[in-house]
Coordinates of C-alpha atoms in Angstrom, one line a residue:
X1 CA 135.1 145.0 129.4
X2 CA 133.6 146.4 132.6
X3 CA 130.9 144.3 134.2
X4 CA 129.1 144.3 137.6
X5 CA 129.6 141.1 139.6
X6 CA 128.8 139.9 143.1
X7 CA 132.2 139.2 144.6
X8 CA 132.6 136.7 147.5
X9 CA 135.2 137.9 150.0
X10 CA 136.1 136.3 153.3
X11 CA 135.3 139.6 155.1
X12 CA 131.7 139.7 154.0
X13 CA 128.6 137.8 155.2
X14 CA 127.1 138.3 151.7
X15 CA 128.8 138.8 148.4
X16 CA 128.8 142.4 147.4
X17 CA 128.3 144.0 144.0
X18 CA 131.5 145.5 142.5
X19 CA 132.8 146.7 139.2
X20 CA 135.3 144.2 137.6
X21 CA 136.9 143.6 134.3
X22 CA 136.1 140.6 132.1
X23 CA 138.4 139.3 129.3
X24 CA 137.4 138.6 125.8
X25 CA 136.4 135.0 125.0
X26 CA 139.1 132.5 124.1
X27 CA 138.6 130.4 120.9
X28 CA 136.5 127.7 122.7
X29 CA 134.4 130.2 124.8
X30 CA 131.3 132.3 124.5
X31 CA 130.5 135.7 126.1
X32 CA 127.0 135.6 127.5
X33 CA 124.9 138.6 128.6
X34 CA 123.2 137.2 131.7
X35 CA 119.5 137.9 131.8
X36 CA 118.9 136.0 135.0
X37 CA 120.6 133.6 137.3
X38 CA 119.4 131.4 140.2
X39 CA 120.9 131.2 143.6
X40 CA 121.8 127.6 144.7
X41 CA 122.7 126.5 148.2
X42 CA 126.0 125.4 146.7
X43 CA 126.8 129.1 146.2
X44 CA 125.9 129.8 149.8
X45 CA 128.0 126.9 151.1
X46 CA 131.0 128.0 149.0
X47 CA 130.8 131.6 150.3
X48 CA 130.4 130.4 153.9
X49 CA 133.3 128.0 153.7
X50 CA 131.2 124.8 154.0
X51 CA 131.6 121.9 151.6
X52 CA 134.2 122.0 148.9
X53 CA 136.6 125.0 149.5
X54 CA 137.0 127.7 146.9
X55 CA 139.7 130.4 146.5
X56 CA 138.6 133.9 147.3
X57 CA 137.8 136.5 146.3
X58 CA 135.6 134.8 143.8
X59 CA 132.6 135.4 141.6
X60 CA 130.1 132.6 142.3
X61 CA 126.8 131.7 140.5
X62 CA 126.1 128.7 138.4
X63 CA 122.5 128.9 137.2
X64 CA 122.8 131.5 134.5
X65 CA 120.7 132.1 131.4
X66 CA 121.2 134.7 128.8
X67 CA 122.1 135.8 125.3
X68 CA 125.3 135.0 123.5
X69 CA 127.0 138.3 122.7
X70 CA 130.3 137.0 121.1
X71 CA 131.9 133.6 120.4
X72 CA 135.5 132.5 120.2
X73 CA 137.2 131.8 116.9
X74 CA 136.8 128.0 117.3
X75 CA 133.1 128.0 118.2
X76 CA 130.8 126.8 115.4
X77 CA 127.7 125.5 117.3
X78 CA 126.6 128.9 118.7
X79 CA 126.3 132.4 117.3
X80 CA 125.7 135.9 118.7
X81 CA 122.0 136.3 119.5
X82 CA 121.5 132.7 120.6
X83 CA 119.6 132.1 123.9
X84 CA 121.3 129.7 126.3
X85 CA 121.3 128.1 129.7
X86 CA 124.8 127.6 131.2
X87 CA 125.4 124.2 132.7
X88 CA 128.3 122.8 134.6
X89 CA 131.8 122.7 133.1
X90 CA 133.7 119.6 132.0
X91 CA 136.9 118.8 130.2
X92 CA 135.2 117.4 127.1
X93 CA 137.8 114.6 126.5
X94 CA 137.7 112.1 129.4
X95 CA 135.8 108.8 129.0
X96 CA 132.8 110.1 130.9
X97 CA 132.6 113.3 128.8
X98 CA 132.9 111.3 125.6
X99 CA 130.0 109.1 126.9
X100 CA 127.8 112.2 127.3
X101 CA 128.0 112.0 131.1
X102 CA 129.8 115.3 131.8
X103 CA 128.7 115.5 135.4
X104 CA 131.1 112.7 136.1
X105 CA 134.0 114.3 134.3
X106 CA 137.4 113.3 135.8
X107 CA 138.1 117.1 136.2
X108 CA 134.6 117.9 137.6
X109 CA 135.8 119.1 141.0
X110 CA 138.6 121.3 139.6
X111 CA 136.5 123.0 136.9
X112 CA 133.6 123.5 139.3
X113 CA 135.4 124.8 142.4
X114 CA 138.9 125.6 141.4
X115 CA 138.1 129.3 140.5
X116 CA 139.9 129.1 137.2
X117 CA 140.1 127.5 133.8
X118 CA 141.9 124.2 133.4
X119 CA 145.1 126.1 132.6
X120 CA 144.8 127.9 135.9
X121 CA 143.8 131.3 134.5
X122 CA 140.9 133.5 135.5
X123 CA 139.0 135.8 133.1
X124 CA 138.1 138.3 135.8
X125 CA 140.3 141.1 137.3
X126 CA 140.0 144.2 139.3
X127 CA 142.6 146.8 138.8
X128 CA 145.7 144.6 138.4
X129 CA 144.5 141.8 140.7
X130 CA 142.9 138.6 139.3
X131 CA 139.7 137.5 140.9
X132 CA 138.8 133.8 141.0
X133 CA 136.1 132.9 138.5
X134 CA 134.7 130.2 136.2
X135 CA 132.7 128.8 139.1
X136 CA 131.1 125.7 137.6
X137 CA 132.4 127.2 134.3
X138 CA 130.4 130.4 134.4
X139 CA 130.4 132.6 137.5
X140 CA 127.0 133.9 136.6
X141 CA 126.5 136.3 139.5
X142 CA 127.4 139.0 137.0
X143 CA 126.0 141.0 134.2
X144 CA 128.2 139.1 131.7
X145 CA 129.9 135.7 131.9
X146 CA 132.4 133.7 129.9
X147 CA 131.7 130.0 129.6
X148 CA 133.1 127.1 127.6
X149 CA 130.9 126.7 124.5
X150 CA 130.3 123.0 125.3
X151 CA 128.5 123.9 128.5
X152 CA 126.1 126.4 126.9
X153 CA 122.8 124.7 126.2
X154 CA 120.9 126.2 123.2
X155 CA 117.3 127.3 123.9
X156 CA 114.4 128.2 121.7
X157 CA 114.3 132.0 121.4
X158 CA 110.8 132.3 122.7
X159 CA 111.6 130.5 126.0
X160 CA 111.5 133.0 128.8
X161 CA 115.1 133.5 129.8
X162 CA 114.3 135.0 133.2
X163 CA 112.9 131.5 134.3
X164 CA 115.4 129.2 132.6
X165 CA 118.6 129.6 134.7
X166 CA 117.7 127.0 137.5
X167 CA 117.4 124.3 134.8
X168 CA 121.2 124.4 134.6
X169 CA 121.7 123.0 138.1
X170 CA 119.0 122.5 140.7
X171 CA 116.2 121.5 138.4
X172 CA 118.3 119.2 136.2
X173 CA 119.8 117.6 139.3
X174 CA 116.4 116.7 140.8
X175 CA 114.7 115.7 137.5
X176 CA 117.7 113.9 136.1
X177 CA 118.1 111.9 139.3
X178 CA 114.6 110.4 138.7
X179 CA 114.6 110.2 134.9
X180 CA 118.3 109.3 134.3
X181 CA 119.9 107.9 137.4
X182 CA 116.9 106.0 138.8
X183 CA 115.2 105.5 135.4
X184 CA 112.0 105.3 137.4
X185 CA 109.3 103.2 135.6
X186 CA 105.5 103.6 135.8
X187 CA 104.1 102.0 138.9
X188 CA 107.2 102.3 141.0
X189 CA 107.4 104.3 144.2
X190 CA 109.7 107.1 145.5
X191 CA 110.1 109.0 148.8
X192 CA 111.7 112.4 148.4
X193 CA 113.4 113.8 151.5
X194 CA 113.6 117.6 151.4
X195 CA 111.4 119.8 149.3
X196 CA 113.7 122.5 148.2
X197 CA 114.3 123.1 144.5
X198 CA 116.1 119.8 143.9
X199 CA 113.5 117.8 145.8
X200 CA 110.5 119.5 144.1
X201 CA 112.1 118.9 140.7
X202 CA 112.4 115.2 141.6
X203 CA 108.7 115.1 142.6
X204 CA 107.6 116.7 139.3
X205 CA 109.8 114.3 137.3
X206 CA 108.4 111.3 139.3
X207 CA 104.9 112.4 138.3
X208 CA 106.1 112.6 134.6
X209 CA 107.5 109.1 134.9
X210 CA 104.2 107.7 136.2
X211 CA 105.2 106.8 139.8
X212 CA 102.5 105.1 141.9
X213 CA 103.6 106.6 145.2
X214 CA 105.4 109.9 145.3
X215 CA 105.9 110.9 149.0
X216 CA 107.4 114.2 150.0
X217 CA 109.1 114.3 153.4
X218 CA 110.0 117.6 155.1
X219 CA 109.7 119.6 158.3
X220 CA 108.3 122.6 156.5
X221 CA 104.5 122.3 156.2
X222 CA 104.0 125.0 153.5
X223 CA 106.6 123.3 151.3
X224 CA 104.8 120.0 151.8
X225 CA 101.6 121.7 150.6
X226 CA 103.4 122.9 147.4
X227 CA 104.9 119.4 146.9
X228 CA 101.4 118.0 146.8
X229 CA 100.3 120.6 144.2
X230 CA 103.4 119.7 142.1
X231 CA 102.8 116.0 142.1
X232 CA 103.3 114.3 145.5
X233 CA 100.7 111.7 146.2
X234 CA 101.4 111.8 149.9
X235 CA 103.3 114.0 152.4
X236 CA 105.0 113.1 155.6
X237 CA 106.1 115.5 158.3
X238 CA 109.8 114.8 159.0
X239 CA 111.1 113.9 162.5
X240 CA 109.7 111.4 165.0
X241 CA 107.1 109.2 163.4
X242 CA 108.2 109.7 159.8
X243 CA 109.5 106.2 159.5
X244 CA 106.2 104.7 160.6
X245 CA 104.2 107.1 158.4
X246 CA 106.2 105.9 155.4
X247 CA 105.7 102.3 156.3
X248 CA 101.9 103.0 156.5
X249 CA 101.9 104.4 153.0
X250 CA 103.8 101.5 151.5
X251 CA 104.3 98.5 153.8
X252 CA 106.5 96.8 151.2
X253 CA 108.9 99.7 151.1
X254 CA 109.8 102.2 148.3
X255 CA 111.7 101.4 145.1
X256 CA 113.6 104.7 145.5
X257 CA 114.5 107.1 148.4
X258 CA 115.9 110.4 147.3
X259 CA 117.8 112.4 149.9
X260 CA 118.4 116.2 149.3
X261 CA 119.1 117.0 153.0
X262 CA 122.3 116.5 154.9
X263 CA 121.1 115.3 158.4
X264 CA 122.3 111.8 159.2
X265 CA 118.9 111.0 160.7
X266 CA 117.3 111.6 157.3
X267 CA 119.7 109.1 155.7
X268 CA 118.7 106.5 158.4
X269 CA 115.0 107.0 157.8
X270 CA 115.5 106.8 154.0
X271 CA 117.4 103.6 154.3
X272 CA 114.7 102.0 156.5
X273 CA 111.9 102.7 154.0
X274 CA 113.5 101.0 151.1
X275 CA 112.0 98.0 149.4
X276 CA 113.9 94.9 148.5
X277 CA 116.3 95.9 145.7
X278 CA 115.4 99.5 146.4
X279 CA 117.9 102.4 145.8
X280 CA 118.8 105.3 148.1
X281 CA 120.1 108.1 146.0
X282 CA 121.6 111.3 147.5
X283 CA 123.0 114.6 146.2
X284 CA 124.7 115.9 149.4
X285 CA 126.9 114.1 151.9
X286 CA 125.7 113.8 155.5
X287 CA 126.7 116.7 157.6
X288 CA 128.3 114.4 160.2
X289 CA 129.2 110.7 160.5
X290 CA 126.5 108.3 159.3
X291 CA 127.0 104.5 159.3
X292 CA 124.4 102.7 157.2
X293 CA 123.0 99.4 158.2
X294 CA 124.9 97.6 155.5
X295 CA 123.5 94.2 156.5
X296 CA 120.0 95.5 155.8
X297 CA 121.1 97.2 152.6
X298 CA 123.1 94.3 151.1
X299 CA 121.0 91.4 152.2
X300 CA 118.0 92.6 150.2
X301 CA 119.9 93.8 147.2
X302 CA 119.5 97.4 148.1
X303 CA 121.8 100.0 146.8
X304 CA 123.3 103.4 147.9
X305 CA 124.0 105.7 145.0
X306 CA 125.6 109.1 145.0
X307 CA 124.3 111.4 142.1
X308 CA 126.0 114.4 140.5
X309 CA 124.0 116.7 138.3
X310 CA 121.2 114.2 137.9
X311 CA 123.6 112.0 135.8
X312 CA 122.1 113.9 132.9
X313 CA 123.4 115.2 129.5
X314 CA 122.3 118.9 129.8
X315 CA 122.1 119.3 126.0
X316 CA 119.4 116.5 125.9
X317 CA 117.5 116.8 129.2
X318 CA 117.2 120.6 129.5
X319 CA 115.4 121.1 126.1
X320 CA 113.1 118.2 127.1
X321 CA 112.3 119.8 130.4
X322 CA 111.5 123.1 128.6
X323 CA 109.0 121.3 126.4
X324 CA 107.4 119.6 129.4
X325 CA 107.1 123.0 131.0
X326 CA 105.5 124.4 127.9
X327 CA 102.9 121.6 128.0
X328 CA 102.1 122.4 131.6
X329 CA 103.6 119.1 132.8
X330 CA 106.6 120.4 134.6
X331 CA 105.8 123.7 136.3
X332 CA 109.2 124.4 137.9
X333 CA 108.4 128.1 137.7
X334 CA 106.0 127.6 140.7
X335 CA 109.0 127.5 143.1
X336 CA 110.8 130.6 141.7
X337 CA 110.8 134.1 143.3
X338 CA 112.4 136.9 141.3
X339 CA 114.7 139.7 142.7
X340 CA 116.5 142.5 140.9
X341 CA 120.2 142.0 140.8
X342 CA 120.6 145.2 142.8
X343 CA 118.7 143.4 145.7
X344 CA 121.3 140.6 145.8
X345 CA 121.7 140.7 149.6
X346 CA 118.0 140.2 150.2
X347 CA 117.7 137.3 147.7
X348 CA 120.8 135.7 149.3
X349 CA 119.5 136.0 152.8
X350 CA 116.0 134.8 152.1
X351 CA 117.4 131.8 150.2
X352 CA 119.7 130.9 153.1
X353 CA 116.9 131.3 155.6
X354 CA 114.6 128.9 153.6
X355 CA 111.9 131.5 153.1
X356 CA 112.5 131.4 149.3
X357 CA 112.8 128.0 147.5
X358 CA 114.5 129.3 144.4
X359 CA 115.6 132.9 144.2
X360 CA 116.3 134.2 140.7
X361 CA 118.2 137.4 140.1
X362 CA 117.2 139.5 137.1
X363 CA 119.8 141.7 135.6
X364 CA 119.0 145.2 134.6
X365 CA 117.7 145.7 131.1
X366 CA 120.3 146.9 128.6

């Protein structure tokens, strides 16, 4: 079938909208009409050649939400008409997948960034040339997407699909880090470094969990203001003086420090603010060499923890977050700004510049 997709090519500064062909779903796949999809900085880094390399040309996008249009012959859990959020892909058979921890799938890197199914095939072509796809198992910068049925999370049909896409990556990563990786308990404390979509989701989750101190750290004052509205008990302007400000807020140190930025100096500050037996969790690697003070970390039982996808089972946590949102306890929609898919370049540029926290592209009505 003919679809419109944003194709990332090496010759372009921004992916461009093109007409491409999409295959029919295989037995274990679903065809989803995308209603809206978020833009994540992982998409931007993939296009710009930073981070994990991807083949090109490729259709990116991995925060898609939409309506199931068709299902493969082996799919029994979903049916045409179902509303879904697309989460990351996984193999479904390794020990981590069988333990409902798909973000740590042994094939995670290949199925996320390889530009193809596990068998090496791509469902997207243009004329007679195949275009890399299945980015995070979906390639949702398109009017339609194919995805493995196991990565499609069923939603209530009255949930507003135009808001749901970011739950599949940025929001579940931040919220899951607090609720699943840290398992933060009431009365504990957390400092969140970076108030983009992931950091703000972590702040909202910390409020849900009953944290005593929730401190947002950033160099962007308007984002710090929003962080306070969404649940931060304190805010700290990043840079010189941040370490002392954190110490003033909690002289005993924080139970958790959560790093969503890549500056090595941020990692150093986050390490220094930890309490005895505190945990520093991070979702992106430092942009350049960072050597932690391992004596400080280990002597006090402190830990350094990398986190992928919030360590969450999307089929459990995403529906929970939707219910929290319905109850007014998790207002992630406050950080969303919507753009028509035809205005892709502007949404992309304003996300990259930091003006927009979470851009969501709405597809044309059909």
